[in-house]
Short mmCIF file of C-alpha atoms and ligand atoms in Angstrom, two decimals:
data_model
loop_
_atom_site.label_atom_id
_atom_site.label_comp_id
_atom_site.label_asym_id
_atom_site.label_seq_id
_atom_site.Cartn_x
_atom_site.Cartn_y
_atom_site.Cartn_z
CA MET A 1 23.69 -95.34 22.81
CA THR A 2 24.36 -92.01 21.18
CA ASP A 3 23.86 -88.80 23.12
CA GLN A 4 20.70 -86.87 22.34
CA ALA A 5 20.34 -83.11 22.00
CA ILE A 6 17.70 -81.54 24.22
CA ALA A 7 16.44 -78.02 24.79
CA ILE A 8 14.51 -77.08 27.91
CA THR A 9 13.42 -73.83 29.47
CA VAL A 10 14.76 -73.66 33.01
CA ASN A 11 13.67 -70.81 35.27
CA GLY A 12 12.68 -68.80 32.21
CA GLU A 13 15.94 -69.33 30.36
CA ARG A 14 16.33 -71.55 27.31
CA ARG A 15 19.07 -74.13 27.92
CA LYS A 16 20.48 -76.68 25.52
CA GLY A 17 22.58 -79.74 26.13
CA ARG A 18 23.45 -83.23 25.03
CA THR A 19 22.86 -86.23 27.19
CA GLU A 20 22.58 -90.00 27.34
CA ALA A 21 19.00 -91.26 27.38
CA ARG A 22 19.48 -92.77 30.84
CA THR A 23 20.35 -89.42 32.45
CA THR A 24 17.60 -88.28 34.80
CA LEU A 25 16.36 -84.72 34.71
CA ALA A 26 17.81 -84.30 38.22
CA ASP A 27 21.30 -85.25 37.07
CA PHE A 28 20.98 -83.15 33.92
CA LEU A 29 20.05 -80.06 35.95
CA ARG A 30 22.90 -80.62 38.39
CA ASP A 31 25.71 -81.92 36.18
CA GLU A 32 25.06 -80.27 32.81
CA LEU A 33 23.38 -77.03 33.84
CA ALA A 34 25.19 -76.62 37.19
CA LEU A 35 21.90 -76.01 38.98
CA THR A 36 22.82 -77.88 42.14
CA GLY A 37 19.93 -76.57 44.24
CA THR A 38 17.90 -79.61 43.17
CA HIS A 39 19.06 -82.29 45.58
CA VAL A 40 19.26 -86.00 44.95
CA GLY A 41 18.59 -88.23 47.94
CA CYS A 42 17.24 -91.65 47.09
CA GLU A 43 17.20 -91.63 43.26
CA HIS A 44 14.09 -93.81 43.23
CA GLY A 45 11.15 -91.58 43.95
CA VAL A 46 10.79 -91.92 47.70
CA CYS A 47 12.38 -88.87 49.35
CA GLY A 48 11.15 -85.88 47.31
CA ALA A 49 14.44 -83.93 47.60
CA CYS A 50 14.61 -83.67 43.80
CA THR A 51 11.16 -82.09 43.30
CA VAL A 52 10.91 -79.52 40.48
CA LEU A 53 8.02 -78.01 38.55
CA LEU A 54 7.58 -79.56 35.11
CA ASP A 55 5.18 -77.49 33.01
CA GLY A 56 3.89 -76.07 36.29
CA GLU A 57 3.34 -79.37 38.13
CA ALA A 58 5.52 -80.67 40.99
CA VAL A 59 7.29 -83.91 39.97
CA ARG A 60 10.26 -86.02 41.06
CA SER A 61 13.11 -85.04 38.73
CA CYS A 62 14.84 -88.36 39.49
CA LEU A 63 11.91 -90.19 37.86
CA VAL A 64 11.81 -88.10 34.67
CA LEU A 65 14.46 -88.73 32.03
CA ALA A 66 16.15 -85.59 30.75
CA VAL A 67 15.21 -86.60 27.18
CA GLN A 68 11.56 -86.73 28.25
CA ALA A 69 11.79 -83.10 29.37
CA ASP A 70 12.90 -81.94 25.90
CA GLY A 71 10.72 -78.90 25.09
CA ALA A 72 9.38 -78.61 28.64
CA ASP A 73 9.31 -75.66 31.01
CA ILE A 74 11.11 -76.40 34.29
CA THR A 75 11.23 -74.39 37.51
CA THR A 76 13.86 -75.39 40.05
CA ILE A 77 14.48 -74.06 43.56
CA GLU A 78 16.81 -71.47 41.97
CA GLY A 79 13.80 -70.00 40.15
CA ILE A 80 11.18 -70.21 42.90
CA GLY A 81 11.84 -66.75 44.41
CA PRO A 82 10.67 -63.48 42.84
CA GLU A 83 14.18 -62.57 41.64
CA PRO A 84 17.75 -63.68 42.35
CA GLY A 85 18.70 -62.92 45.95
CA ARG A 86 15.13 -62.43 47.17
CA LEU A 87 13.13 -65.08 48.99
CA GLY A 88 9.64 -66.17 48.00
CA PRO A 89 6.96 -66.46 50.70
CA VAL A 90 7.50 -70.20 51.24
CA GLN A 91 11.27 -69.72 51.59
CA GLN A 92 10.71 -66.81 53.97
CA ALA A 93 8.31 -68.91 56.06
CA PHE A 94 10.73 -71.85 56.28
CA MET A 95 13.40 -69.45 57.53
CA GLU A 96 11.12 -67.81 60.12
CA CYS A 97 9.65 -71.06 61.47
CA HIS A 98 12.78 -73.22 61.57
CA GLY A 99 11.45 -75.40 58.77
CA LEU A 100 14.98 -76.64 58.15
CA GLN A 101 18.11 -77.76 59.91
CA CYS A 102 20.70 -79.28 57.56
CA GLY A 103 18.72 -78.06 54.55
CA PHE A 104 19.21 -81.11 52.38
CA CYS A 105 15.47 -81.77 51.99
CA THR A 106 14.51 -78.09 51.82
CA PRO A 107 14.56 -77.47 48.04
CA GLY A 108 12.11 -80.34 47.54
CA PHE A 109 9.84 -79.14 50.35
CA VAL A 110 9.84 -75.53 49.13
CA VAL A 111 9.01 -76.49 45.53
CA SER A 112 6.30 -78.95 46.65
CA VAL A 113 4.72 -76.51 49.11
CA THR A 114 4.81 -73.64 46.59
CA SER A 115 2.95 -75.71 44.03
CA PHE A 116 0.46 -77.08 46.58
CA LEU A 117 -0.44 -73.65 48.02
CA ALA A 118 -1.02 -72.23 44.54
CA GLU A 119 -3.85 -74.73 44.21
CA GLN A 120 -5.02 -74.86 47.83
CA PRO A 121 -4.34 -71.50 49.52
CA ALA A 122 -6.00 -72.32 52.87
CA PRO A 123 -5.23 -75.94 53.79
CA THR A 124 -6.10 -77.58 57.13
CA ASP A 125 -3.45 -79.17 59.34
CA ASP A 126 -4.44 -82.63 58.08
CA GLU A 127 -4.24 -81.53 54.45
CA ILE A 128 -0.80 -80.06 55.08
CA ARG A 129 0.49 -83.27 56.66
CA GLU A 130 -0.95 -85.36 53.85
CA MET A 131 0.63 -83.06 51.26
CA LEU A 132 4.00 -83.19 53.02
CA SER A 133 3.97 -87.00 53.04
CA GLY A 134 5.76 -87.01 49.69
CA ASN A 135 8.87 -85.36 51.14
CA ILE A 136 11.16 -86.84 53.77
CA CYS A 137 13.16 -84.81 56.31
CA ARG A 138 15.63 -86.55 58.61
CA CYS A 139 16.27 -83.54 60.85
CA THR A 140 13.35 -81.37 61.84
CA GLY A 141 10.66 -83.74 63.06
CA TYR A 142 8.31 -81.84 60.70
CA GLN A 143 6.78 -79.53 63.34
CA GLY A 144 8.70 -76.54 62.03
CA ILE A 145 7.80 -77.47 58.48
CA VAL A 146 4.07 -77.66 59.24
CA ALA A 147 4.35 -74.30 61.02
CA ALA A 148 6.16 -72.90 57.98
CA VAL A 149 3.36 -73.96 55.66
CA HIS A 150 0.82 -72.16 57.86
CA ARG A 151 3.07 -69.09 57.95
CA ALA A 152 3.49 -69.21 54.15
CA THR A 153 -0.28 -69.05 53.69
CA GLU A 154 -0.28 -65.83 55.74
CA LEU A 155 2.63 -64.33 53.83
CA ILE A 156 0.99 -65.15 50.49
CA GLU A 157 -2.30 -63.65 51.65
CA GLU A 158 -0.56 -60.48 52.88
CA ALA A 159 1.28 -60.14 49.58
CA THR A 160 -1.90 -60.44 47.52
CA ALA A 161 -4.11 -58.35 49.86
CA MET B 1 21.65 -95.75 41.83
CA LYS B 2 21.33 -94.81 38.16
CA PRO B 3 19.64 -96.74 35.35
CA GLY B 4 21.86 -98.73 33.00
CA PRO B 5 22.15 -97.60 29.37
CA PHE B 6 19.29 -98.03 26.89
CA GLU B 7 18.13 -96.73 23.54
CA TYR B 8 15.26 -94.24 23.87
CA HIS B 9 12.43 -94.07 21.33
CA ALA B 10 9.75 -91.37 21.32
CA PRO B 11 7.27 -92.25 18.57
CA HIS B 12 4.13 -90.22 17.79
CA THR B 13 1.70 -92.95 16.76
CA VAL B 14 0.39 -96.13 18.36
CA ALA B 15 1.37 -98.03 15.18
CA ASP B 16 5.00 -96.94 15.60
CA VAL B 17 4.91 -97.96 19.29
CA THR B 18 3.66 -101.47 18.58
CA ALA B 19 6.05 -101.85 15.61
CA LEU B 20 8.99 -101.01 17.90
CA LEU B 21 7.73 -103.40 20.57
CA ALA B 22 7.31 -106.16 17.98
CA GLU B 23 10.77 -105.51 16.50
CA HIS B 24 12.66 -105.60 19.80
CA GLY B 25 10.60 -108.24 21.63
CA ASP B 26 11.47 -108.71 25.27
CA GLU B 27 14.40 -106.28 24.96
CA CYS B 28 11.89 -103.43 24.87
CA LYS B 29 9.45 -101.85 27.34
CA PRO B 30 6.89 -99.03 27.13
CA LEU B 31 7.58 -96.05 29.41
CA ALA B 32 4.55 -94.09 30.63
CA GLY B 33 4.71 -91.95 33.79
CA GLY B 34 7.92 -93.67 34.85
CA GLN B 35 6.84 -93.72 38.51
CA SER B 36 7.28 -97.49 38.77
CA LEU B 37 9.52 -98.30 35.81
CA VAL B 38 12.22 -95.66 36.44
CA PRO B 39 12.70 -96.64 40.12
CA MET B 40 13.03 -100.29 39.03
CA LEU B 41 15.59 -99.27 36.39
CA ALA B 42 17.46 -97.10 38.88
CA LEU B 43 17.58 -99.90 41.44
CA ARG B 44 18.70 -102.22 38.60
CA LEU B 45 15.84 -104.57 39.47
CA THR B 46 15.13 -104.65 35.75
CA GLY B 47 16.73 -103.37 32.57
CA PHE B 48 15.83 -103.13 28.89
CA PRO B 49 18.03 -102.21 25.91
CA HIS B 50 15.10 -100.22 24.45
CA LEU B 51 12.46 -97.99 26.02
CA VAL B 52 9.50 -96.68 24.05
CA ASP B 53 8.12 -93.48 25.53
CA LEU B 54 4.31 -93.22 25.29
CA ASN B 55 4.25 -89.58 26.38
CA ARG B 56 4.52 -88.11 22.88
CA VAL B 57 2.04 -90.49 21.25
CA ASP B 58 -1.06 -88.78 19.85
CA GLY B 59 -4.49 -89.72 21.15
CA LEU B 60 -3.53 -91.54 24.34
CA SER B 61 -4.56 -88.80 26.76
CA GLY B 62 -7.94 -87.40 27.72
CA VAL B 63 -11.35 -88.22 29.18
CA GLU B 64 -14.52 -88.71 27.16
CA ARG B 65 -18.04 -89.68 28.16
CA SER B 66 -20.28 -91.46 25.70
CA ASN B 67 -23.39 -93.64 26.14
CA GLY B 68 -22.99 -94.66 29.72
CA THR B 69 -19.24 -95.15 29.61
CA LEU B 70 -16.35 -92.96 30.61
CA VAL B 71 -13.30 -93.56 28.44
CA ILE B 72 -9.94 -92.55 29.89
CA GLY B 73 -6.85 -92.45 27.69
CA ALA B 74 -3.98 -94.61 28.97
CA ILE B 75 -1.50 -91.77 29.39
CA THR B 76 -3.98 -89.57 31.31
CA ARG B 77 -2.24 -88.55 34.55
CA GLN B 78 -3.59 -89.99 37.78
CA ARG B 79 -3.96 -86.42 39.05
CA VAL B 80 -6.69 -85.79 36.47
CA LEU B 81 -8.88 -88.35 38.26
CA GLU B 82 -9.06 -86.16 41.35
CA ARG B 83 -9.34 -82.86 39.50
CA ASP B 84 -11.76 -83.42 36.61
CA PRO B 85 -15.37 -82.65 37.70
CA GLN B 86 -16.65 -84.84 34.87
CA ILE B 87 -14.95 -87.86 36.45
CA ALA B 88 -16.25 -87.07 39.95
CA GLU B 89 -19.76 -86.97 38.51
CA ALA B 90 -19.59 -89.98 36.17
CA VAL B 91 -17.37 -92.42 38.10
CA PRO B 92 -16.92 -90.96 41.60
CA LEU B 93 -14.99 -94.03 42.75
CA LEU B 94 -12.06 -92.97 40.53
CA ALA B 95 -11.96 -89.54 42.17
CA ARG B 96 -12.03 -91.20 45.60
CA ALA B 97 -9.31 -93.73 44.76
CA ALA B 98 -6.79 -91.36 43.20
CA PRO B 99 -5.77 -89.46 46.36
CA LEU B 100 -4.73 -92.79 47.91
CA ILE B 101 -2.09 -93.35 45.20
CA GLY B 102 1.33 -92.27 46.44
CA HIS B 103 1.76 -88.51 46.76
CA PHE B 104 0.54 -85.66 44.57
CA GLN B 105 3.98 -85.38 42.95
CA ILE B 106 3.68 -89.06 41.92
CA ARG B 107 0.14 -88.59 40.58
CA ASN B 108 1.17 -85.53 38.57
CA ARG B 109 3.33 -87.82 36.48
CA GLY B 110 1.98 -91.37 36.98
CA THR B 111 -0.62 -92.46 34.44
CA VAL B 112 -3.91 -94.36 34.68
CA GLY B 113 -2.80 -96.91 32.08
CA GLY B 114 0.59 -97.29 33.74
CA SER B 115 -0.90 -98.13 37.12
CA LEU B 116 -3.20 -100.74 35.54
CA ALA B 117 -0.52 -102.26 33.29
CA HIS B 118 2.01 -102.34 36.13
CA ALA B 119 -0.56 -104.43 38.08
CA ASP B 120 0.88 -104.17 41.55
CA PRO B 121 -1.38 -106.34 43.77
CA ALA B 122 -1.59 -103.56 46.39
CA SER B 123 -2.53 -100.88 43.85
CA GLU B 124 -5.83 -99.02 44.05
CA LEU B 125 -6.79 -98.58 40.38
CA PRO B 126 -6.66 -102.28 39.42
CA ALA B 127 -9.09 -103.05 42.28
CA VAL B 128 -11.37 -100.23 41.14
CA ALA B 129 -11.27 -101.48 37.54
CA LEU B 130 -12.12 -104.99 38.73
CA ALA B 131 -15.04 -103.92 40.94
CA LEU B 132 -16.56 -101.69 38.27
CA GLY B 133 -16.06 -104.15 35.41
CA ALA B 134 -13.85 -101.84 33.36
CA THR B 135 -12.74 -102.74 29.84
CA PHE B 136 -9.22 -102.26 28.52
CA ASP B 137 -8.65 -101.15 24.93
CA VAL B 138 -5.45 -102.76 23.73
CA ALA B 139 -3.41 -102.20 20.57
CA GLY B 140 -0.80 -104.54 19.10
CA PRO B 141 1.01 -104.91 15.78
CA ASN B 142 -1.90 -106.94 14.36
CA GLY B 143 -4.69 -104.62 15.44
CA THR B 144 -6.78 -103.87 18.48
CA ARG B 145 -8.76 -105.93 20.98
CA SER B 146 -10.45 -105.34 24.28
CA ILE B 147 -9.87 -107.20 27.54
CA ALA B 148 -12.29 -107.28 30.48
CA ALA B 149 -10.78 -106.30 33.83
CA ALA B 150 -11.71 -109.76 35.13
CA ASP B 151 -9.33 -111.31 32.57
CA PHE B 152 -6.62 -108.65 32.65
CA PHE B 153 -4.75 -109.21 35.92
CA THR B 154 -2.92 -112.55 35.86
CA GLY B 155 -0.41 -112.25 38.71
CA THR B 156 1.92 -109.93 40.58
CA TRP B 157 3.09 -107.34 38.02
CA SER B 158 1.71 -109.45 35.19
CA THR B 159 -1.25 -109.02 32.88
CA ALA B 160 -2.91 -110.55 29.83
CA LEU B 161 -1.02 -108.08 27.59
CA GLU B 162 1.35 -109.56 25.03
CA PRO B 163 4.84 -107.98 25.13
CA ASP B 164 4.10 -106.07 21.90
CA GLU B 165 0.73 -104.73 23.08
CA ILE B 166 -0.13 -101.57 24.97
CA VAL B 167 -3.24 -100.34 26.74
CA THR B 168 -4.59 -97.35 24.80
CA ALA B 169 -7.65 -96.54 26.94
CA VAL B 170 -9.83 -97.85 29.76
CA SER B 171 -13.64 -97.67 29.80
CA PHE B 172 -15.59 -97.46 33.03
CA PRO B 173 -19.38 -97.76 33.26
CA VAL B 174 -20.95 -94.48 34.42
CA ARG B 175 -22.50 -94.72 37.89
CA GLY B 176 -26.13 -95.90 37.77
CA GLU B 177 -29.19 -94.84 39.75
CA ARG B 178 -29.31 -95.68 43.49
CA THR B 179 -25.69 -96.77 43.38
CA GLY B 180 -22.97 -96.01 45.88
CA SER B 181 -19.26 -96.74 45.95
CA ALA B 182 -16.36 -96.51 48.35
CA ILE B 183 -12.68 -97.36 48.69
CA HIS B 184 -10.70 -97.65 51.90
CA GLU B 185 -7.28 -98.99 52.82
CA MET B 186 -4.78 -99.19 55.60
CA ALA B 187 -1.19 -98.12 55.02
CA ARG B 188 1.65 -97.40 57.45
CA ARG B 189 1.91 -93.82 56.23
CA HIS B 190 -0.19 -91.80 53.82
CA GLY B 191 1.08 -92.47 50.31
CA ASP B 192 2.57 -95.87 50.98
CA PHE B 193 1.23 -98.87 49.15
CA ALA B 194 -1.64 -100.29 51.21
CA ILE B 195 -1.16 -103.24 53.55
CA ALA B 196 -4.67 -104.16 52.41
CA GLY B 197 -7.69 -102.36 51.04
CA ALA B 198 -11.17 -102.87 49.65
CA VAL B 199 -13.52 -101.37 47.09
CA ALA B 200 -17.32 -101.67 47.05
CA ASN B 201 -19.90 -100.70 44.48
CA MET B 202 -23.52 -101.35 45.55
CA SER B 203 -26.90 -100.76 43.91
CA LEU B 204 -30.37 -100.80 45.45
CA ASP B 205 -33.64 -101.63 43.70
CA ALA B 206 -36.81 -99.54 43.94
CA ALA B 207 -37.82 -101.41 47.10
CA GLY B 208 -34.50 -100.50 48.71
CA ARG B 209 -32.95 -103.97 48.60
CA VAL B 210 -29.47 -104.69 47.25
CA SER B 211 -29.78 -105.44 43.54
CA ALA B 212 -26.08 -105.61 42.69
CA ALA B 213 -22.96 -105.86 44.82
CA ALA B 214 -19.31 -105.77 43.76
CA ILE B 215 -16.48 -106.00 46.26
CA SER B 216 -12.83 -106.20 45.33
CA LEU B 217 -9.87 -106.59 47.65
CA PHE B 218 -6.31 -105.43 47.10
CA GLY B 219 -3.13 -106.39 48.90
CA VAL B 220 -4.43 -109.82 49.88
CA ALA B 221 -3.45 -111.93 46.85
CA SER B 222 -1.19 -111.74 43.79
CA THR B 223 -3.92 -109.85 41.91
CA PRO B 224 -6.93 -107.82 43.01
CA VAL B 225 -9.75 -110.28 43.75
CA ARG B 226 -13.56 -110.15 43.81
CA ALA B 227 -15.18 -111.31 47.05
CA THR B 228 -17.87 -113.35 45.33
CA GLY B 229 -19.16 -115.09 48.45
CA ALA B 230 -19.76 -111.82 50.24
CA GLU B 231 -21.32 -110.32 47.12
CA ALA B 232 -23.79 -113.22 46.86
CA ALA B 233 -24.74 -112.80 50.51
CA LEU B 234 -25.53 -109.14 49.94
CA VAL B 235 -27.77 -109.41 46.88
CA GLY B 236 -31.44 -109.30 47.87
CA ALA B 237 -30.74 -108.12 51.41
CA ALA B 238 -32.28 -105.02 52.96
CA PRO B 239 -29.53 -102.66 54.17
CA ALA B 240 -30.90 -102.63 57.72
CA ASP B 241 -30.38 -106.41 57.95
CA ILE B 242 -26.79 -106.37 56.71
CA ASN B 243 -24.08 -107.09 59.27
CA THR B 244 -21.03 -105.49 57.68
CA LEU B 245 -18.62 -107.19 60.11
CA GLU B 246 -19.98 -110.54 58.98
CA ILE B 247 -19.66 -109.47 55.31
CA GLY B 248 -16.02 -108.55 55.97
CA ARG B 249 -15.33 -111.97 57.45
CA LEU B 250 -17.10 -113.67 54.56
CA ALA B 251 -15.07 -111.67 52.03
CA LEU B 252 -11.84 -113.06 53.44
CA ALA B 253 -13.12 -116.61 53.98
CA ASP B 254 -11.45 -117.97 50.84
CA GLN B 255 -8.31 -115.79 50.91
CA GLU B 256 -4.98 -116.65 52.46
CA PRO B 257 -2.83 -113.53 52.37
CA THR B 258 0.91 -114.15 52.75
CA ASP B 259 3.41 -112.58 55.17
CA ASP B 260 5.77 -109.79 54.18
CA ILE B 261 7.83 -107.20 56.05
CA HIS B 262 4.78 -104.95 56.51
CA ALA B 263 2.32 -107.44 57.98
CA THR B 264 1.70 -111.13 58.58
CA GLY B 265 -0.89 -112.93 56.50
CA PRO B 266 -3.46 -113.12 59.33
CA GLN B 267 -2.99 -109.41 60.11
CA ARG B 268 -3.53 -108.61 56.47
CA ALA B 269 -6.71 -110.71 56.43
CA ARG B 270 -8.09 -108.96 59.52
CA ILE B 271 -7.31 -105.55 58.06
CA ALA B 272 -8.94 -106.48 54.75
CA ALA B 273 -12.05 -107.80 56.52
CA HIS B 274 -12.29 -104.62 58.56
CA VAL B 275 -11.96 -102.25 55.59
CA THR B 276 -14.43 -104.37 53.62
CA GLY B 277 -17.03 -103.75 56.30
CA ILE B 278 -16.30 -100.03 56.08
CA VAL B 279 -16.63 -99.77 52.29
CA VAL B 280 -19.80 -101.86 52.19
CA ALA B 281 -21.41 -99.62 54.82
CA ARG B 282 -20.34 -96.44 53.02
CA ALA B 283 -21.46 -97.66 49.60
CA LEU B 284 -24.87 -98.73 50.96
CA GLU B 285 -25.28 -95.42 52.70
CA GLU B 286 -24.57 -93.51 49.50
CA ALA B 287 -26.81 -95.79 47.42
CA GLY B 288 -29.73 -95.11 49.78
CA ARG B 289 -29.36 -91.34 49.70
C1 FAD C 1 6.90 -93.10 46.21
C2 FAD C 1 5.88 -93.81 45.37
C3 FAD C 1 4.68 -94.21 45.95
C4 FAD C 1 3.71 -94.87 45.19
N1 FAD C 1 2.55 -95.25 45.81
C5 FAD C 1 1.61 -95.89 45.08
C6 FAD C 1 0.37 -96.29 45.68
O1 FAD C 1 0.13 -96.07 46.87
N2 FAD C 1 -0.53 -96.93 44.90
C7 FAD C 1 -0.30 -97.19 43.58
O2 FAD C 1 -1.16 -97.76 42.92
N3 FAD C 1 0.84 -96.82 42.98
C8 FAD C 1 1.80 -96.18 43.70
N4 FAD C 1 2.96 -95.82 43.07
C9 FAD C 1 3.17 -96.19 41.66
C10 FAD C 1 2.52 -95.20 40.72
O3 FAD C 1 1.12 -95.22 40.82
C11 FAD C 1 2.91 -95.47 39.26
O4 FAD C 1 2.59 -94.29 38.58
C12 FAD C 1 2.20 -96.59 38.56
O5 FAD C 1 2.36 -97.81 39.23
C13 FAD C 1 2.79 -96.82 37.16
O6 FAD C 1 2.32 -95.86 36.27
P1 FAD C 1 3.31 -95.05 35.36
O7 FAD C 1 2.47 -94.31 34.39
O8 FAD C 1 4.22 -94.28 36.20
O9 FAD C 1 4.03 -96.22 34.55
P2 FAD C 1 5.55 -96.59 34.29
O10 FAD C 1 6.32 -96.57 35.54
O11 FAD C 1 6.05 -95.80 33.14
O12 FAD C 1 5.34 -98.10 33.79
C14 FAD C 1 5.04 -99.14 34.69
C15 FAD C 1 4.89 -100.45 33.91
O13 FAD C 1 3.71 -100.46 33.13
C16 FAD C 1 4.01 -100.58 31.74
N5 FAD C 1 3.10 -99.68 31.04
C17 FAD C 1 2.86 -98.36 31.33
N6 FAD C 1 1.89 -97.87 30.54
C18 FAD C 1 1.52 -98.87 29.72
C19 FAD C 1 0.52 -98.99 28.69
N7 FAD C 1 -0.26 -97.95 28.36
N8 FAD C 1 0.39 -100.18 28.07
C20 FAD C 1 1.19 -101.24 28.42
N9 FAD C 1 2.10 -101.21 29.39
C21 FAD C 1 2.27 -100.03 30.04
C22 FAD C 1 5.47 -100.22 31.61
O14 FAD C 1 6.06 -100.88 30.50
C23 FAD C 1 6.02 -100.70 32.94
O15 FAD C 1 6.26 -102.08 32.89
C24 FAD C 1 3.95 -95.14 43.81
C25 FAD C 1 5.15 -94.74 43.20
C26 FAD C 1 6.12 -94.09 43.98
C27 FAD C 1 7.41 -93.68 43.33
S1 FES C 2 15.97 -88.21 44.80
FE1 FES C 2 14.12 -88.09 43.72
S2 FES C 2 12.66 -88.70 45.17
FE2 FES C 2 14.54 -89.06 46.22
S1 FES C 3 16.57 -80.33 57.29
FE1 FES C 3 17.94 -82.01 57.21
S2 FES C 3 16.80 -83.47 56.08
FE2 FES C 3 15.38 -81.91 56.39
#
């Protein structure tokens, strides 16, 4: 079980590392690249806390092996804002609408919602709830999160108007 | 939990995949979207010394329409089913089934071939393949063969594939004239595996009577099953005379679903009968349009 060399682009930066084949992308990001914004809740695909963009699509990073991501382009929560220290519209909306309490689930929600709104900029309440079903939050009761998604659509529209 | 150690192989050709599978026998497993296999590895429900990744194999992804069939490469992501306008036009049932599979993050990674080969009895795509009479293209170390959907699913998580074979593509017949289809299920929450569900594909003749009926049920037995009794009762009938509640009851007449933590067997049967009525009505309505 020799380690394998991999090279991935993370938040626009080319990063290299060596890893065992069994290491998930989530653990590689956190332990090798020190990008601890990607959270690991269940480690088997149920909670969504580990969601990242892989070649532009939202995926569970606990269900992708790091070796499978060799050559891929990854965006994590650290790269979701416009620049370091500035919030993107979805982050801003979560803050304004109390879309978080403890914040453990938040990186996964923000990445998922960002990717969903890029494809569907004006979702209905039902579509929002269906889309959010892939992420679990133990704290908020989801009302603030649904409100945040609505608010994010406004912020995105204002920014592009 | 984390998966145990294994050797990872990422071949580029189908021949290399099947050679690796043949060499390592039951110590080896193909890895597609990883949305079922990786959780099982992480939970240590299963483990293999060798994994063969299909994601870098040439020619396993894509959608092609030729002579009345739609051919979908095994590694095509489930998300493509709901996005590709060609699929919505040619085999609308696939576009309707896909959004019921897990969540969009799962479908972005999970593959069509993986869902079929995994053969979970509560899965949507196996039931769709069975109702539509899909054909599986299979490759092994000694060449290729094709398997009809009716012969493919042999039990919970088991199929007619040999351990050194993989599915390379799946062919679905393109929707015919005066044909309608529907899928419906009941799950505790959106994205969960269904407690039970049903698929219908119905055709009408020029006089408006049912000329062909296919109903498959999922979540009621160890594999998806065709409701042959209900199908026979539908053929030749005029839609106005069809009692869909009765068809639902008939569909479950020879099934005995078992209990699990989500529902008792009788509950599961009632749910399946109910959703069968719904899909038959919807498919007939679309066929008559
Ligand atoms: C939270 C969650 C919810 C889900 N909900 C649903 C749901 O509601 N409905 C549903 O149907 N599924 C659901 N799934 C499962 C999902 O659809 C999987 O993607 C699918 O079951 C397996 O496809 P995969 O490509 O991910 O395969 P993998 O996980 O990579 O493989 C699964 C199995 O199939 C074998 N295999 C894969 N491809 C091939 C091939 N081409 N030839 C031979 N063998 C192959 C593998 O060896 C393995 O044994 C869910 C998964 C998660 C994590
Ligand atoms: S940690 Fe990946 S889905 Fe829960
Ligand atoms: S804010 Fe605590 S889990 Fe969501």
